[in-house]
Coordinates of C-alpha atoms in Angstrom, one line a residue:
Chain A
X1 CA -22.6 -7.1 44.2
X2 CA -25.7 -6.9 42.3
X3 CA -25.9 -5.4 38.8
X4 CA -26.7 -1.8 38.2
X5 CA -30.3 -1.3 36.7
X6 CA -28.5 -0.1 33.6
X7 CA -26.7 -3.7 33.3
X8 CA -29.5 -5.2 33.7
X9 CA -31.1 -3.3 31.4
X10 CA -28.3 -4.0 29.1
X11 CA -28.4 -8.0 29.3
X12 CA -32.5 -7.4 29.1
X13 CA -31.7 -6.0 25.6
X14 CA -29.1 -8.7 24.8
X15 CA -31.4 -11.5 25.3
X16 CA -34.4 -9.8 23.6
X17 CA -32.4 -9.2 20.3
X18 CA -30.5 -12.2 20.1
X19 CA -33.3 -14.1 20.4
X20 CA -34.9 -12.4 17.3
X21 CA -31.7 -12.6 15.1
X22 CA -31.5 -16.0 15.9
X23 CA -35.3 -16.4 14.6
X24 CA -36.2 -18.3 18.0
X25 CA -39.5 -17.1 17.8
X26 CA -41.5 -19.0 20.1
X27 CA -39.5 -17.6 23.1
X28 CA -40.1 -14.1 21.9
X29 CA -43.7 -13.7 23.8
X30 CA -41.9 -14.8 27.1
X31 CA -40.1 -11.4 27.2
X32 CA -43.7 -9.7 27.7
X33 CA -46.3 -9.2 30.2
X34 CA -49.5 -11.3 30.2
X35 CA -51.2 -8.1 28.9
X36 CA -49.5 -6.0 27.1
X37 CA -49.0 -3.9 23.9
X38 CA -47.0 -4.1 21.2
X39 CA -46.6 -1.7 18.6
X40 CA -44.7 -0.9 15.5
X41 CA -46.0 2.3 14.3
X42 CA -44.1 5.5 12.3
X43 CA -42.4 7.9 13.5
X44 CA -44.8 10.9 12.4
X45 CA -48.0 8.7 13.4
X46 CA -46.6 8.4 17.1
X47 CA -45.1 12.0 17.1
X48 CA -48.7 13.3 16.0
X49 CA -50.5 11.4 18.4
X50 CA -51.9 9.2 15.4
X51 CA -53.1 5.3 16.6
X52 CA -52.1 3.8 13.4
X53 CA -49.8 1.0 13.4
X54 CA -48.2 -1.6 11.3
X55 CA -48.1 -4.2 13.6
X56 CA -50.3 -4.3 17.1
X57 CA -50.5 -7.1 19.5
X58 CA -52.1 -6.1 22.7
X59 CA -51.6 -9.8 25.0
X60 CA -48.8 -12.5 24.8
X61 CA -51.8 -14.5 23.4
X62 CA -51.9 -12.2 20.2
X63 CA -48.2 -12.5 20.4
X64 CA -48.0 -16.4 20.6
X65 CA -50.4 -16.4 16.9
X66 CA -48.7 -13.7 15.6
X67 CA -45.4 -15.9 15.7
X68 CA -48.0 -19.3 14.7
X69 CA -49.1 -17.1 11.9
X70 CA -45.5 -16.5 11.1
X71 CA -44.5 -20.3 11.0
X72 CA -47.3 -21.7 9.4
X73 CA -49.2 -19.6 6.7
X74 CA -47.0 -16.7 5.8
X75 CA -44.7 -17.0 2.3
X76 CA -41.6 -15.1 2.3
X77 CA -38.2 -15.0 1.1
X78 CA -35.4 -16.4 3.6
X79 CA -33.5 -13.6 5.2
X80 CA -32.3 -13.2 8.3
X81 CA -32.2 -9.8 11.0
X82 CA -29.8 -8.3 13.2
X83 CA -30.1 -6.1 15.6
X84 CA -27.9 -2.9 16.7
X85 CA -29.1 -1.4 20.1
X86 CA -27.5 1.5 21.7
X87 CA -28.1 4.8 23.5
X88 CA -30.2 3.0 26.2
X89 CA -31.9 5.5 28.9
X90 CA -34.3 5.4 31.8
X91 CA -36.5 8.0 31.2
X92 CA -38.1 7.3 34.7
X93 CA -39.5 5.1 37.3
X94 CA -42.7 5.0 38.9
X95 CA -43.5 3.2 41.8
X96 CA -47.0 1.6 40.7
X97 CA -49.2 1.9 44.0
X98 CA -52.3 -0.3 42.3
X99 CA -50.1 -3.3 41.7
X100 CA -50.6 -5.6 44.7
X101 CA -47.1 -5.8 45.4
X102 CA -45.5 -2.2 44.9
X103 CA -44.3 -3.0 41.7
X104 CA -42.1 -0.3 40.0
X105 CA -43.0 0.2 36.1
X106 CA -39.8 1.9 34.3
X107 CA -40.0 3.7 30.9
X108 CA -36.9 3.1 28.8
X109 CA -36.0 4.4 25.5
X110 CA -32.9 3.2 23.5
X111 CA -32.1 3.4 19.5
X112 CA -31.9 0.6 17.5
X113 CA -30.5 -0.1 13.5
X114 CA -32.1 -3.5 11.9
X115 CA -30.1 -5.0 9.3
X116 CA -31.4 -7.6 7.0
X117 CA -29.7 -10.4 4.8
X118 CA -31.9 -12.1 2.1
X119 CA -30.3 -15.0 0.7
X120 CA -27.3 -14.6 -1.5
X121 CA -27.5 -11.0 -1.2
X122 CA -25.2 -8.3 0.7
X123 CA -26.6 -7.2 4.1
X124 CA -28.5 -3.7 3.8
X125 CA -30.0 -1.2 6.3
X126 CA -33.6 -2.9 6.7
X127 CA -34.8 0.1 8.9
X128 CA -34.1 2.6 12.2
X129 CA -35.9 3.8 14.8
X130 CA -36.3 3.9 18.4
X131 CA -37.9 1.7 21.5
X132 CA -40.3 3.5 23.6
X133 CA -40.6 0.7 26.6
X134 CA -42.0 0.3 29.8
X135 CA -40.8 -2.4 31.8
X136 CA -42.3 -3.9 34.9
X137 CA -40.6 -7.0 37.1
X138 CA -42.1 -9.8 37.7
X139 CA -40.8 -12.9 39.4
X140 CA -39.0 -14.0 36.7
X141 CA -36.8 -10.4 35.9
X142 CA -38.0 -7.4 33.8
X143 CA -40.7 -8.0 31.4
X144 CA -42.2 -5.7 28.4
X145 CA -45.2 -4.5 29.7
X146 CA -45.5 -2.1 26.3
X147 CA -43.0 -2.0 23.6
X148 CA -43.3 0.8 20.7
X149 CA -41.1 0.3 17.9
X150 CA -41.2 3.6 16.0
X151 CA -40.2 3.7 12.9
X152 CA -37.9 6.6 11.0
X153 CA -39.1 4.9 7.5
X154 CA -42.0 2.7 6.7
X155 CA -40.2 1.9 3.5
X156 CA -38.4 -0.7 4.2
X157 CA -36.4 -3.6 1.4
X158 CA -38.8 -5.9 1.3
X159 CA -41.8 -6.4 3.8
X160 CA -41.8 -6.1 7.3
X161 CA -42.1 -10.0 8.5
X162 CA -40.4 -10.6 11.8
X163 CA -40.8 -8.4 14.7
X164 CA -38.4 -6.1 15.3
Chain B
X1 CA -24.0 3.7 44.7
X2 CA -23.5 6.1 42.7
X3 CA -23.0 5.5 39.2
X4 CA -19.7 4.5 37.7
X5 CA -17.9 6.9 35.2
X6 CA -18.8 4.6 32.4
X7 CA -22.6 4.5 33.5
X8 CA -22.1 8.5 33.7
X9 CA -20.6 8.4 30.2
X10 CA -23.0 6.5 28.7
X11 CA -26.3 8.4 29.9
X12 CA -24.3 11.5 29.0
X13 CA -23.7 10.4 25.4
X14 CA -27.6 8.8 25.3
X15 CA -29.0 12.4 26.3
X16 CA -27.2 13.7 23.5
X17 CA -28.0 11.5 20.7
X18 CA -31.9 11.5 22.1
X19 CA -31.7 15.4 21.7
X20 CA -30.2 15.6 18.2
X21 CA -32.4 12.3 16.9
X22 CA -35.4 14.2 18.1
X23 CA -34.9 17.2 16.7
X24 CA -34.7 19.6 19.6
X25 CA -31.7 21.5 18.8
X26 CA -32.2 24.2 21.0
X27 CA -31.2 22.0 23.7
X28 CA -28.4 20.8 22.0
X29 CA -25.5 23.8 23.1
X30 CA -26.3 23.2 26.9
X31 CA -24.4 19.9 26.2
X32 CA -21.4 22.1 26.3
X33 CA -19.3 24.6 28.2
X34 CA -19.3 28.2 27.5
X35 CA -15.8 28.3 25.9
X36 CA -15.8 25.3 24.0
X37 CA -15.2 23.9 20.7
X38 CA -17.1 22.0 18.4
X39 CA -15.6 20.5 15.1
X40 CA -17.0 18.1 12.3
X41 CA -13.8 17.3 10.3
X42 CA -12.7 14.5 7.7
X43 CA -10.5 11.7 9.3
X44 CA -7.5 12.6 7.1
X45 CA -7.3 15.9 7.9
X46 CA -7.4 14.8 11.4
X47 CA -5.0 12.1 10.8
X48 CA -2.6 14.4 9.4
X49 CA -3.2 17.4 11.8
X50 CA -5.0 19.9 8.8
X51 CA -7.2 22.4 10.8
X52 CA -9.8 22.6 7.7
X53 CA -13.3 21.3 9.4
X54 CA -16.6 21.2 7.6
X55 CA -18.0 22.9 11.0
X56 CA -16.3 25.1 13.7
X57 CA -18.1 27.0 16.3
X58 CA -16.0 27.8 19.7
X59 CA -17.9 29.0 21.9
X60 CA -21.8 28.1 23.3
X61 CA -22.8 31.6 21.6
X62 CA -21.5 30.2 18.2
X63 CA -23.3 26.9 18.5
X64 CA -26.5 29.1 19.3
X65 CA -26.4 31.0 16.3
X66 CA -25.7 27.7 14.2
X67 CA -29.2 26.6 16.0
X68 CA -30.5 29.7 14.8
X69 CA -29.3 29.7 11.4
X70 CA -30.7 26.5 10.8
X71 CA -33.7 27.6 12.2
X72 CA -34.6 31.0 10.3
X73 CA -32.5 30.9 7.1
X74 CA -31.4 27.7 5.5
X75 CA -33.5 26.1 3.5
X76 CA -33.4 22.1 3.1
X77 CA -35.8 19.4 2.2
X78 CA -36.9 17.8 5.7
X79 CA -35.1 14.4 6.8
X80 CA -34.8 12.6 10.2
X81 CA -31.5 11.3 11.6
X82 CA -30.7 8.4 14.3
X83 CA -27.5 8.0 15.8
X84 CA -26.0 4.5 17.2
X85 CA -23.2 5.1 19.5
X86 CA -21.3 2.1 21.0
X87 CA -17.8 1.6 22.1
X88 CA -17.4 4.7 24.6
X89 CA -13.6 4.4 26.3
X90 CA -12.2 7.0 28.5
X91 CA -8.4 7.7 26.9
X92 CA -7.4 9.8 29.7
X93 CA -8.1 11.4 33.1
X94 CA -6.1 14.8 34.0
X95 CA -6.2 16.6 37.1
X96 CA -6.9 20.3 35.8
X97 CA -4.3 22.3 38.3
X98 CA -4.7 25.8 37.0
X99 CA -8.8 24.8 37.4
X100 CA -10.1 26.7 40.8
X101 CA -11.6 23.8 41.8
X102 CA -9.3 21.5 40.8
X103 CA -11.9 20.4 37.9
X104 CA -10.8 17.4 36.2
X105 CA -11.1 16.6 32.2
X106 CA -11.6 13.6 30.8
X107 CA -10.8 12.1 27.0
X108 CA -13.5 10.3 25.7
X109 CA -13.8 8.3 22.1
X110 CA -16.9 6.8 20.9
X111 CA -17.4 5.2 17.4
X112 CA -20.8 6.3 15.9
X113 CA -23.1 6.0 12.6
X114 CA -25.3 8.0 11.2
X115 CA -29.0 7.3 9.6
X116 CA -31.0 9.9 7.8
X117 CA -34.5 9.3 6.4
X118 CA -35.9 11.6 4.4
X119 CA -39.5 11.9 3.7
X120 CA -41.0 8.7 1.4
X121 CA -37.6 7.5 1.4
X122 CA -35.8 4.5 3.1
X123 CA -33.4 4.9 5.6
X124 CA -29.9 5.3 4.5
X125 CA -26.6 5.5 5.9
X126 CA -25.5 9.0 6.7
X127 CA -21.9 8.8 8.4
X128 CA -19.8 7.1 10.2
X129 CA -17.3 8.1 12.6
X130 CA -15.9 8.5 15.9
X131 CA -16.1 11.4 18.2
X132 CA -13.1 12.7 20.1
X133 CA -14.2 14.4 22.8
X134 CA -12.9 16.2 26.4
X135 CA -15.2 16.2 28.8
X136 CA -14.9 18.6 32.0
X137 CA -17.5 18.4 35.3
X138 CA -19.3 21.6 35.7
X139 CA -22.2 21.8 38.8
X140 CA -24.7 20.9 36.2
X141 CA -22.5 18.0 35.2
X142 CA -20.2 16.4 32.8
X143 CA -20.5 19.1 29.6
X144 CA -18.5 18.6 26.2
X145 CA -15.3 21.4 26.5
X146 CA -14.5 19.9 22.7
X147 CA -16.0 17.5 20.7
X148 CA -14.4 16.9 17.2
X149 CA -16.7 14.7 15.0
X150 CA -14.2 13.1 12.8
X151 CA -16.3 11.9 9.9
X152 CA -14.6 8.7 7.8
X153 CA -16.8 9.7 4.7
X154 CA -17.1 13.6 3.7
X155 CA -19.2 12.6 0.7
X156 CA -22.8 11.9 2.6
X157 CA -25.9 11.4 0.7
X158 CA -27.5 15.5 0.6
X159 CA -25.4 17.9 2.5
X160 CA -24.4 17.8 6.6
X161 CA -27.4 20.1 7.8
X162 CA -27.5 19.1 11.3
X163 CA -24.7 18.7 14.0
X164 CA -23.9 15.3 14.7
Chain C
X1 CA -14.1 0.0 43.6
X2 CA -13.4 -2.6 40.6
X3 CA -15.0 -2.4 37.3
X4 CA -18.0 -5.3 37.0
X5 CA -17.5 -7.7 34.2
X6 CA -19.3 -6.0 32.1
X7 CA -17.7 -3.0 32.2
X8 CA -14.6 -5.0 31.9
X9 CA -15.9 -6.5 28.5
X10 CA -17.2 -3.3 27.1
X11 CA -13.4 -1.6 27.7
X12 CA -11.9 -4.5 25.8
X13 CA -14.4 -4.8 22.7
X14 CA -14.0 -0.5 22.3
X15 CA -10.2 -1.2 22.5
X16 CA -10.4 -4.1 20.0
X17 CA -12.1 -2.3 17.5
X18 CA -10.5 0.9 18.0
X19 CA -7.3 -1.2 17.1
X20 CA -9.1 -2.3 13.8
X21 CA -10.5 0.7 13.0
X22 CA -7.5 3.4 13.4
X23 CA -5.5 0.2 11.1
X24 CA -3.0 -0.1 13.7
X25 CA -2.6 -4.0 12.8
X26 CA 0.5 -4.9 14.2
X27 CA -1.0 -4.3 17.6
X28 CA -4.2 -6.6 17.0
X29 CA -2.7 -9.5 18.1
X30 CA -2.1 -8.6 21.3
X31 CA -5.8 -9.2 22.0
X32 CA -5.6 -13.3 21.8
X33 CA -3.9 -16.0 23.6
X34 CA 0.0 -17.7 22.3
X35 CA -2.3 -20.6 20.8
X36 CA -6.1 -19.5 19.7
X37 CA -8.5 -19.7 17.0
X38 CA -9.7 -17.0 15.1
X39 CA -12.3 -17.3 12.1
X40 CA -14.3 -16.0 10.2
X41 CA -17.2 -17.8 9.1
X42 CA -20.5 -17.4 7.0
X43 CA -23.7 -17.7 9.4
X44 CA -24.6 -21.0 7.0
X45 CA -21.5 -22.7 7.6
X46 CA -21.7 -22.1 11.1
X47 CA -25.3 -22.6 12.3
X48 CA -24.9 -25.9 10.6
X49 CA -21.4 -27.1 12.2
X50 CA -19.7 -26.8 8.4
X51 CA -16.0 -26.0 9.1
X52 CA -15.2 -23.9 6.1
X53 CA -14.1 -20.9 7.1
X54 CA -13.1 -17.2 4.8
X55 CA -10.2 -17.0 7.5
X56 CA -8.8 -19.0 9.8
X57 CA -5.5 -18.4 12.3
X58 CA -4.8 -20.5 15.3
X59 CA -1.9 -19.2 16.9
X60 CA -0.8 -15.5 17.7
X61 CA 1.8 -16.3 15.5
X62 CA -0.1 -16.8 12.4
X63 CA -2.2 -13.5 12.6
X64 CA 0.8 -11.8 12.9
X65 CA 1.9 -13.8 9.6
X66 CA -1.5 -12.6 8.7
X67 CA -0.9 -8.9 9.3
X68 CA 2.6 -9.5 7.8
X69 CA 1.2 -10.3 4.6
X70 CA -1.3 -7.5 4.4
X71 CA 1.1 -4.8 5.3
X72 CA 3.8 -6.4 3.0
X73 CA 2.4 -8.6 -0.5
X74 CA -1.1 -7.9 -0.6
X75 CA -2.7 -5.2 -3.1
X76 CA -6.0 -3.6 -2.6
X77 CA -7.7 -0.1 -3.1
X78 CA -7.4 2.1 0.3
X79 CA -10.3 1.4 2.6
X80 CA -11.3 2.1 5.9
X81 CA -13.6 0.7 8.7
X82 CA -15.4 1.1 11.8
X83 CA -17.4 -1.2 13.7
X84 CA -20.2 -0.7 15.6
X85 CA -20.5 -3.4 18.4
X86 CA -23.6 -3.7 21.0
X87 CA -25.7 -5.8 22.8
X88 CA -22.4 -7.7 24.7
X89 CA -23.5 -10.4 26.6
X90 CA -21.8 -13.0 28.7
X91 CA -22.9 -16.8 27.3
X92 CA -21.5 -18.6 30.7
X93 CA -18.3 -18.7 32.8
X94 CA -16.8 -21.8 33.2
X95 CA -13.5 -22.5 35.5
X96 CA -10.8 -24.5 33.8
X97 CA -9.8 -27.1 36.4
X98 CA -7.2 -28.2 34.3
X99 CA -5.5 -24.8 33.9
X100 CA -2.7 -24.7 36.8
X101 CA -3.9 -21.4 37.8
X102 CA -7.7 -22.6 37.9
X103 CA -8.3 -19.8 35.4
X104 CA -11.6 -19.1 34.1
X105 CA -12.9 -19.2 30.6
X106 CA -15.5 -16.7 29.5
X107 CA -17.8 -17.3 26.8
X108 CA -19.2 -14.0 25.8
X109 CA -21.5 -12.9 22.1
X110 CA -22.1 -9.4 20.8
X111 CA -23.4 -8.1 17.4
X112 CA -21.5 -5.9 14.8
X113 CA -22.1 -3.6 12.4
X114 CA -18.7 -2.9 10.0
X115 CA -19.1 0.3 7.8
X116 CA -16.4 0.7 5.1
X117 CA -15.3 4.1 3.3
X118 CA -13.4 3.5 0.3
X119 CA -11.1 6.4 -1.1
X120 CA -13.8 9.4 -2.8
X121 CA -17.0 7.5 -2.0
X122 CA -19.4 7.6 0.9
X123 CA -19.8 4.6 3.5
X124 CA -21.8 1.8 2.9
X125 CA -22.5 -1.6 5.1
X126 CA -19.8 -3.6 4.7
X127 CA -21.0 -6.8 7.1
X128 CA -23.2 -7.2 10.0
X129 CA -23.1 -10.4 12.2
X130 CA -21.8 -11.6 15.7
X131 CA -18.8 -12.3 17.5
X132 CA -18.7 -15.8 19.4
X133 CA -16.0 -15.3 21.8
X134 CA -14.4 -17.5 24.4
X135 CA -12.0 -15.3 26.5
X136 CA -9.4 -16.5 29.1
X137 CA -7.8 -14.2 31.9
X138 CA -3.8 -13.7 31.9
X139 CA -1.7 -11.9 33.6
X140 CA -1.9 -9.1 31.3
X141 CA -6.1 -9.1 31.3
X142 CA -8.7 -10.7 29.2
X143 CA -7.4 -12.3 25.4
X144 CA -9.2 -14.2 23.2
X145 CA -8.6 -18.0 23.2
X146 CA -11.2 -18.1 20.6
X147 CA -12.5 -15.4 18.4
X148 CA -15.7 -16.4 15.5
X149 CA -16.7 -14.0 13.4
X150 CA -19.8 -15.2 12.4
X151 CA -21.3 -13.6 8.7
X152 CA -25.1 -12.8 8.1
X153 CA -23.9 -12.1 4.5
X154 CA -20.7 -13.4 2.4
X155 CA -21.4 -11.3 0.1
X156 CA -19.3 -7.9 1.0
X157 CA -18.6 -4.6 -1.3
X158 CA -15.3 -5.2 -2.6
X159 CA -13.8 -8.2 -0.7
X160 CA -12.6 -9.0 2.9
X161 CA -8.9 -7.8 3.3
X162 CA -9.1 -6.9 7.1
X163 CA -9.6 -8.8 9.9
X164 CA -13.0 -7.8 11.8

């Protein structure tokens, strides 16, 4: 029997977030479309229609240096991320007539809570928010064609390093 | 193939959380049946079987006016909440024989927390609880006929404003 | 029709820590196999194959000793907790050839979030981290044969009296 969209959906999340608390960044841009956006932005500057963002990648190129950028030049404090996802919900699916093969593009929205651990600390709540997604499938499963990460604070403990 | 119960459940329990985190509170009593109740109470007067709740409406009219209220009269500094929701279980299933239609209900328990960002702040933890809920399938489908919010906190950072 | 895996592992994790969190103790051994490991072990330790371990059972019988010794000798301030558990994900299913009935070993991750409420004062992050499971099917339904709680943080308010 094969899974439910939701289950797959489900893993789909799984993988993505356990692949950031376990800081294997360099398999992060594989979750994404070729082109793509993605966006952490707050939540009044995406409720008001506002572009600003604190983070904006718009290919898996920008992602792929973003990550390089990460490994090599940036000086930060050790901590580490997890990742609490839940409330997961198609909001619809669209058949996409353009694409050469019919693909279906699926907008997705589910809550997530990011903790964060600096070293010899206790954890604290690094920041909230929700994923605005839409998904396409490609050969290879589901993919992030755009991912908005909207943020309930833009204070957060600390500086926003890692993607969320 | 139409979606399991627990699929069911767990879009049910997403819609509601997406409506309260977003603010749209008018929406929020069409979650429920028109006799119903709804009940935020501290865990040890649950525990111990204590009726005294920090919230009580019975009835869709009640939970209208409590819209209202917040609405029109109350006056509170504005703050954004985000609700993670995991661990849904159906406790029970019961035929409803005095039902005309033979309506079933169904006893649901979820564990939840609470976030609430208010403005230029970071996020904070709110509350944590479960809800204890019966669910009963109306045409529209599955509404809350009780929810009791059983909080395991009653000191939260500012005062309960919003239903959870 | 039967419940998928998945649906099977999100009805045992709710039941596992709705064992934990309504304190009923004497039941949580149920959940794991006659002999069985369960630990609980800082991230550090772990990612780096260090054995040290802040708890460490490996048989039924000795969590029960465990849970004998809390309810009996041990003295602490009244507490409770609730876990938040999410993005459940199954790691690989291996069959046991050498188990006479061929049974199957499970090895299955998921993230937590433990909240704790202490008597008079409001709930604060207790411990985040993941669970690295490997689960075994008997007659009675899944059990842990092995159960790692694995620590982003050591550093907890208060200290670690409960098992997670």
């Amino acid at each position: 029997m094969p899974p439910s969209l939701r289950e797959e959906l489900e893993d789909l999340y799984a993988a993505y977030v356990e692949c950031l608390d376990n800081g294997e960044l360099e398999r992060w841009p594989e979750f994404f479309t070729a082109v793509c956006v993605y966006k952490i932005i707050p939540r009044d500057n995406y409720d008001r229609g506002l572009p600003l963002a604190l983070m904006l990648c718009e290919s898996k190129g920008m992602l792929e240096d973003r990550v390089a950028a990460l490994r090599r030049t940036s000086v930060y404090a050790p901590r580490s991320l997890r990742h609490l996802v839940s409330s997961i919900r198609v909001q619809r699916q669209d058949a996409t007539p353009s694409a050469p093969d019919g693909a279906e593009s699926i907008q997705v929205q589910a809550n997530y809570a990011v903790f964060q651990t600096r070293l010899d600390e206790p954890t604290q709540v690094f920041n909230v928010g929700r994923y605005v997604d839409r998904l396409v499938r490609e050969e290879t499963g589901l993919k992030f064609n755009e991912k908005l990460c909207v943020l309930d604070s833009v204070l957060v403990p600390g500086s926003l390093i890692y993607p969320l």
